[in-house]
Tab-separated table of C-alpha atoms in Angstrom:
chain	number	residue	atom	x	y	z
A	124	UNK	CA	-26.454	70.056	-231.392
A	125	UNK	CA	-25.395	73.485	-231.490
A	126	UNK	CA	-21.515	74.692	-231.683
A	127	UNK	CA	-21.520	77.631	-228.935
A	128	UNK	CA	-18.770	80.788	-229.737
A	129	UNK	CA	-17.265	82.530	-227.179
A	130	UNK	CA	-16.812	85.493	-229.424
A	131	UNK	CA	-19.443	87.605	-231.050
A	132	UNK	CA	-16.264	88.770	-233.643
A	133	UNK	CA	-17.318	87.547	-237.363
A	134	UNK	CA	-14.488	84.877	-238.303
A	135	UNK	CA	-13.433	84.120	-234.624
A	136	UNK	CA	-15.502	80.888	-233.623
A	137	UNK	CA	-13.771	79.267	-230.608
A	138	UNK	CA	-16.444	76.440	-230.073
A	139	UNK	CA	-17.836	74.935	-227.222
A	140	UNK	CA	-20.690	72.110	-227.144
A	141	UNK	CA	-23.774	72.903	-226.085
A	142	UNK	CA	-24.667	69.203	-225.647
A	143	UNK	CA	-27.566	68.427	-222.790
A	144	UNK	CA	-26.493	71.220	-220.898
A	145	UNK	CA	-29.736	73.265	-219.428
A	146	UNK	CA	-30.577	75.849	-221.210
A	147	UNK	CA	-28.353	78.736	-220.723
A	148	UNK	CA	-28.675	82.238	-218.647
A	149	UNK	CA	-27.567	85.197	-219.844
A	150	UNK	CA	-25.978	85.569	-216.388
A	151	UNK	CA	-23.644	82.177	-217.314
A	152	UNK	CA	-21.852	84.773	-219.846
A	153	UNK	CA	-18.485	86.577	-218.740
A	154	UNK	CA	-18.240	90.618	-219.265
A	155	UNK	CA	-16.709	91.553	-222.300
A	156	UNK	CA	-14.880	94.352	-224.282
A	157	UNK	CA	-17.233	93.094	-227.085
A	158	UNK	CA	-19.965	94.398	-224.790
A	159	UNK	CA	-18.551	98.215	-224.589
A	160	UNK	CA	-19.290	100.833	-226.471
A	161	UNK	CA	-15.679	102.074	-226.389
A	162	UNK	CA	-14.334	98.718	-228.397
A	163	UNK	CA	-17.341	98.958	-230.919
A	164	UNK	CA	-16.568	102.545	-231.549
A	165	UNK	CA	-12.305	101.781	-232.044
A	166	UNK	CA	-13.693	99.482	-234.144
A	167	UNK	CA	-15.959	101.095	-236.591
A	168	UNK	CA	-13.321	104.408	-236.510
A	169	UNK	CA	-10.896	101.583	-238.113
A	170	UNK	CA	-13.313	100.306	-240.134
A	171	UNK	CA	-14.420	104.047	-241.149
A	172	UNK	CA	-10.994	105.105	-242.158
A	173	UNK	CA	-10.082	101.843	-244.045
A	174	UNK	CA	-13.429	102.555	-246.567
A	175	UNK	CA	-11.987	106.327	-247.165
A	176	UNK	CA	-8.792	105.117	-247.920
A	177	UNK	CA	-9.290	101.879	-250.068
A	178	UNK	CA	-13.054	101.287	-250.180
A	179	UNK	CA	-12.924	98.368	-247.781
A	180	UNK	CA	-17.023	98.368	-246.712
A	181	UNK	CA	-15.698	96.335	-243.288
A	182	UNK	CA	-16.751	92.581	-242.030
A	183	UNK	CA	-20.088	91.363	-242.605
A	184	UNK	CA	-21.283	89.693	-239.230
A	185	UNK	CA	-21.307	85.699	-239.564
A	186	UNK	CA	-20.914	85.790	-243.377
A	187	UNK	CA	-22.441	86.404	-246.555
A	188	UNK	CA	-24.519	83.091	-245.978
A	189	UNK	CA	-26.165	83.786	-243.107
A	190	UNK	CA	-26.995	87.482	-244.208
A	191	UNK	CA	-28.430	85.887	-247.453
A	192	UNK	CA	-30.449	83.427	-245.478
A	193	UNK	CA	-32.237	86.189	-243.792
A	194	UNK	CA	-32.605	88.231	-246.747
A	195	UNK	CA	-34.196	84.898	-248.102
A	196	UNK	CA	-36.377	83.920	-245.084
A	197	UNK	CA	-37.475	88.087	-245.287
A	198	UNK	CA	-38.241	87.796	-249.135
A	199	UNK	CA	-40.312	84.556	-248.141
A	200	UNK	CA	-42.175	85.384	-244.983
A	201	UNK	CA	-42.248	89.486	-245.131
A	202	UNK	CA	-42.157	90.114	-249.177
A	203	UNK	CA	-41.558	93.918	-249.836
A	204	UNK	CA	-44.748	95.820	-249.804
A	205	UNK	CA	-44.659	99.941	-250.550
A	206	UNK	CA	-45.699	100.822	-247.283
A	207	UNK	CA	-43.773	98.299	-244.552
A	208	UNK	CA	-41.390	99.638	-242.063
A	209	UNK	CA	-38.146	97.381	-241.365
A	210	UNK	CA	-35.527	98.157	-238.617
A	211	UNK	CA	-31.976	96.992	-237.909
A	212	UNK	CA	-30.895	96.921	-234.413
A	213	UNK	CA	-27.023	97.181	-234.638
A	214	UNK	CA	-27.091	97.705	-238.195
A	215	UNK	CA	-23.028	98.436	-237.820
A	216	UNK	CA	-21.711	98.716	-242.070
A	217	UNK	CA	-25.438	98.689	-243.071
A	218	UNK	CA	-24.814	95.135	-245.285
A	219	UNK	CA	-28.362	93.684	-244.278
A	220	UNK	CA	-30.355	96.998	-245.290
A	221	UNK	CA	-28.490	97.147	-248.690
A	222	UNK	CA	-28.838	93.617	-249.895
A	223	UNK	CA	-32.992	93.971	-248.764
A	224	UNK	CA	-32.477	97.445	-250.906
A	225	UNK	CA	-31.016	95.894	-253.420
A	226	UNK	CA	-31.637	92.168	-254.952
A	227	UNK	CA	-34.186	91.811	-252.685
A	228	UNK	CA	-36.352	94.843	-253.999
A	229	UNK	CA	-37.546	96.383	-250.432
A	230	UNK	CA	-38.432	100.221	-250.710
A	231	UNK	CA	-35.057	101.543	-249.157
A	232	UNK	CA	-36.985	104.659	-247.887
A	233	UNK	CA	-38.841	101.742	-245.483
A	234	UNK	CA	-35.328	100.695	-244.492
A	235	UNK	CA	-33.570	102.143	-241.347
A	236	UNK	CA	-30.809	100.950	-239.131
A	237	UNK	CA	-29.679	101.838	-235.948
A	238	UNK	CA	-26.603	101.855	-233.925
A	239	UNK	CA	-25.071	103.309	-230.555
A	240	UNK	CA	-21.862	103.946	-232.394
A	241	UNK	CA	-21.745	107.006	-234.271
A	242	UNK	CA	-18.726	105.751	-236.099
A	243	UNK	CA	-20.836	102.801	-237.806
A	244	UNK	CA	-23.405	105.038	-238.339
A	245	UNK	CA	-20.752	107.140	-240.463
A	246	UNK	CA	-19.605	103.771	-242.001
A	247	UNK	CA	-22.918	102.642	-243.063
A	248	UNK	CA	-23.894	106.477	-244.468
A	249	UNK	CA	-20.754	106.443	-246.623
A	250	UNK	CA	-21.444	103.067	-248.171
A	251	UNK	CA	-25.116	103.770	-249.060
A	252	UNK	CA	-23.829	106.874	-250.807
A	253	UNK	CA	-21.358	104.736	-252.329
A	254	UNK	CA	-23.922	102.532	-253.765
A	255	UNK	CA	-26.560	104.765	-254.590
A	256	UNK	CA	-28.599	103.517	-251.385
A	257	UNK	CA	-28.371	107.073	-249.749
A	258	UNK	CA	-32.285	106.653	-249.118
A	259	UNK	CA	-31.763	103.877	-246.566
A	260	UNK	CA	-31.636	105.743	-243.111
A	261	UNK	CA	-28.824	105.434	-240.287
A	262	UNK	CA	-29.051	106.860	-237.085
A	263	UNK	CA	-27.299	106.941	-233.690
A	264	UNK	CA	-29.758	105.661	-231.032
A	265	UNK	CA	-29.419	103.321	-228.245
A	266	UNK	CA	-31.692	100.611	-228.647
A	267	UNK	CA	-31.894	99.821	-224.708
A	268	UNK	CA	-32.753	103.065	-223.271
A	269	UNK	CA	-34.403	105.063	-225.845
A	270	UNK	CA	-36.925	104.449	-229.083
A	271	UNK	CA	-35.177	104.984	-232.790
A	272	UNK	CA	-36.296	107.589	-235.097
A	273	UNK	CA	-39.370	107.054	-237.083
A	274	UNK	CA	-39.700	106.665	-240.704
A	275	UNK	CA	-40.588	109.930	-242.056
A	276	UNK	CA	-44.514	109.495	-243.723
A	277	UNK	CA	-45.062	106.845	-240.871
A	278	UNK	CA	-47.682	108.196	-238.993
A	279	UNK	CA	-47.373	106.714	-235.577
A	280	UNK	CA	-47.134	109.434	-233.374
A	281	UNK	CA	-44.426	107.047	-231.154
A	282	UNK	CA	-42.197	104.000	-231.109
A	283	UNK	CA	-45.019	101.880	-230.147
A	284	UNK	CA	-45.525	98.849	-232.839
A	285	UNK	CA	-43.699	101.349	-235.366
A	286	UNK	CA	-42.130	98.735	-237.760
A	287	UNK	CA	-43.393	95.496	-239.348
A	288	UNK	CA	-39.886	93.855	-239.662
A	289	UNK	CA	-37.148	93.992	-236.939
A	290	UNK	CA	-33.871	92.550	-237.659
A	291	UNK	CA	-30.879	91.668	-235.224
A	292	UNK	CA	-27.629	89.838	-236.890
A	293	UNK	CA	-25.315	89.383	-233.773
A	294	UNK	CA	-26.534	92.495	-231.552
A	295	UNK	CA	-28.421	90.673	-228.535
A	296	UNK	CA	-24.745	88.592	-228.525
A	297	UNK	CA	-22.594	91.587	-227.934
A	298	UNK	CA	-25.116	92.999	-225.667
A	299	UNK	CA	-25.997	90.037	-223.602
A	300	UNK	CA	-21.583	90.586	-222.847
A	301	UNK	CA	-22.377	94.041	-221.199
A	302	UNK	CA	-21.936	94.585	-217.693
A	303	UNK	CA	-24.663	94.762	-214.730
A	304	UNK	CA	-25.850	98.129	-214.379
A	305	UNK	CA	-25.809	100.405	-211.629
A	306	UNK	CA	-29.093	98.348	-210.408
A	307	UNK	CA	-27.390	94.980	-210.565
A	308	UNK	CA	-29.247	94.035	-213.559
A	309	UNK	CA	-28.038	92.923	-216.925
A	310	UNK	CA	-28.966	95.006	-219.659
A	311	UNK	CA	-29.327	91.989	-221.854
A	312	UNK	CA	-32.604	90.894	-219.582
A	313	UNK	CA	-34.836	94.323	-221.052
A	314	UNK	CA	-33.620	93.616	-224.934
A	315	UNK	CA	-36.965	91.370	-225.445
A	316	UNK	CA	-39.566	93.620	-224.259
A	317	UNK	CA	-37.822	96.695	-225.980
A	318	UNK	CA	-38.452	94.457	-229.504
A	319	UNK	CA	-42.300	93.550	-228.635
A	320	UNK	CA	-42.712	97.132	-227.700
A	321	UNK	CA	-41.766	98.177	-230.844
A	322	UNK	CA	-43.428	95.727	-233.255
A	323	UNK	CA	-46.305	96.021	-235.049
A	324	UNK	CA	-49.036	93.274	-234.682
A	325	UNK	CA	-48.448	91.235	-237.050
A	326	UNK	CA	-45.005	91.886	-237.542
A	327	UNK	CA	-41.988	89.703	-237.627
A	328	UNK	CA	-38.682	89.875	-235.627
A	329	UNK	CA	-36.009	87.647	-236.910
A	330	UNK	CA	-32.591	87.243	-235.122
A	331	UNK	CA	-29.218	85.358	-235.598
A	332	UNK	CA	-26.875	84.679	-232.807
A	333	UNK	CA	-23.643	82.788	-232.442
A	334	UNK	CA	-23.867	83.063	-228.600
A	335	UNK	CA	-27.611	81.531	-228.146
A	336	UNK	CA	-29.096	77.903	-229.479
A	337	UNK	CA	-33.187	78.344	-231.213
A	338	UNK	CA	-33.983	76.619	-227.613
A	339	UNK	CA	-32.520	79.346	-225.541
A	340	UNK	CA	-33.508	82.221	-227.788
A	341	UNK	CA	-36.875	80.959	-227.930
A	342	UNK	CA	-37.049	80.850	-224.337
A	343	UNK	CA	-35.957	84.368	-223.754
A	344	UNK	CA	-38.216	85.941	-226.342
A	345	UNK	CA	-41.604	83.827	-226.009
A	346	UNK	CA	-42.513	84.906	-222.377
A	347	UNK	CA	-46.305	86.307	-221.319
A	348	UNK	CA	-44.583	89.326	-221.261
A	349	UNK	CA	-42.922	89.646	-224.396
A	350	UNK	CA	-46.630	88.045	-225.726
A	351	UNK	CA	-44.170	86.978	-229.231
A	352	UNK	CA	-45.073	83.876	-230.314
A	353	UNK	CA	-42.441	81.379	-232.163
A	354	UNK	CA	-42.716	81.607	-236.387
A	355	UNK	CA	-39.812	79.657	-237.935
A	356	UNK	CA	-36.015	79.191	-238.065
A	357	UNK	CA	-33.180	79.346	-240.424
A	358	UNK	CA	-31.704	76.174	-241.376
A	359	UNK	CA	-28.030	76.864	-241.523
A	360	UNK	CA	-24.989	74.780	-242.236
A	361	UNK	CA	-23.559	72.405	-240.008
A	362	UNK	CA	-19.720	71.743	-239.761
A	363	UNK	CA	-18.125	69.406	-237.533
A	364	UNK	CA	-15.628	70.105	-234.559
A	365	UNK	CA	-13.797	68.210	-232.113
A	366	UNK	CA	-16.339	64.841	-232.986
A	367	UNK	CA	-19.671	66.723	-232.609
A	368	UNK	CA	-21.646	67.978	-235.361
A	369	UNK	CA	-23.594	71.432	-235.623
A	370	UNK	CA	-24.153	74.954	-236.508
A	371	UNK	CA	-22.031	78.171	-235.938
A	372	UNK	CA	-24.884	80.332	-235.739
A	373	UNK	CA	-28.685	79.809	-235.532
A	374	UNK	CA	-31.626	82.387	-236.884
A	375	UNK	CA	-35.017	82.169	-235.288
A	376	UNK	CA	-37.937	84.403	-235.953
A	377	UNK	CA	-40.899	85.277	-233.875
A	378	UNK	CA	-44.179	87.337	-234.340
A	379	UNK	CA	-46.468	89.466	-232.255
A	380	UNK	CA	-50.210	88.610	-232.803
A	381	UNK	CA	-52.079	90.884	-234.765
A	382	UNK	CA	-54.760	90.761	-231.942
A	383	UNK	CA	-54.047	90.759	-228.089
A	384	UNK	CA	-56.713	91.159	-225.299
């Protein structure tokens, strides 16, 4: 059983139970603030001023655990090699990228993280200067509607299967809270094939999600579409609330065949 949150906020689990319920549509989730630019922006020009002032480096999304366990299921399943490429889609304080850059050895010139705010994007610059990762790259870029930056010696001449490792920690969540677009759709719904798109065959995406069981996340990312195929999970923690028994977040990671006819 999986413990659902109706927040995407690190630290603010109000749980529901997932229980036999069908597995759920995006569509079944409300509009939130969490799913504007506008609060993600107040947010990171807090978070920015609080590291000038005091050297606070902000929240890290769902805990040191759960960023360790990807680091760990990375270190196992995509080792560091000189010449991968690794992207962070919401990268926000730029946590993720610095513990691969640091204890985990990957080449932080292969590192890169995006965001649509520019004030995380400030955030996350200052802290890799701060810790002598100033070669890990940030940019501003929205991951929905246009393709991020490429690595400087990669020599792809566009987005297309540009990066070996892509890396979400709590992004699809806040997304999949956005409203329907001017078309009626939810922007949520184009998030999978915008991730295939970019991976290389052979490459890895691994996500964590407080909002989405392994069951539903599988089911929106293995599609003949999408042509990803299921790899592994994270095993994380359970705790136990209100009698039932599960997990406050769960980490799934698919791949993209290295051939495709």
């Amino acid at each position: 059983m999986t413990l659902r949150t109706n927040s995407v906020a690190p630290n603010l689990f109000s749980f529901t139970i997932k229980g036999s319920r069908s597995v759920m549509d995006t569509s079944e989730l409300q509009p939130s603030r969490l799913g504007t630019k506008e609060h993600w922006d107040n947010v990171y020009e807090d978070e920015l001023d609080n590291f000038d002032e005091n050297g606070d480096e902000g929240e890290i999304w769902f805990g040191k655990k759960a960023m360790n366990a990807m680091v760990g299921w990375a270190k196992q399943h995509a080792p560091p090699q000189p010449d991968m490429s690794i992207l962070e889609v919401g990268s926000g304080n730029g946590a993720l990228l610095f513990a691969l850059a640091g204890e985990a050895c990957y080449p932080a010139q292969r590192l890169m993280g995006i965001d649509y705010s520019e004030g995380a994007v400030q955030l996350a610059q200052s802290v890799g200067r701060s810790r002598n990762f100033a070669a890990v790259t940030f940019r501003v870029c929205d991951f929905l509607q246009e393709d991020p930056p490429l690595i400087l010696d990669n020599h792809k001449t566009d987005g297309n299967g540009a990066w070996d490792l892509i890396l979400d920690k709590g992004t699809y969540d806040a997304i999949a809270l956005m409203e329907k677009d001017e078309n009626g759709k939810l922007p949520v719904e184009g998030y999978p094939m915008r991730i295939a798109k970019l991976l290389n065959p052979g490459g890895h995406f691994l996500i964590t999600s407080c909002n989405f069981t392994e069951v539903e996340l599988q089911t929106k990312f293995i599609t003949s579409e999408t042509g990803l195929l299921y790899h592994s999970r994270i095993e994380h923690p359970t705790i136990s609330f209100g009698g039932s028994t599960g997990s406050a977040c769960s980490s799934v990671a698919f791949t993209k065949p290295a051939c495709r006819k």
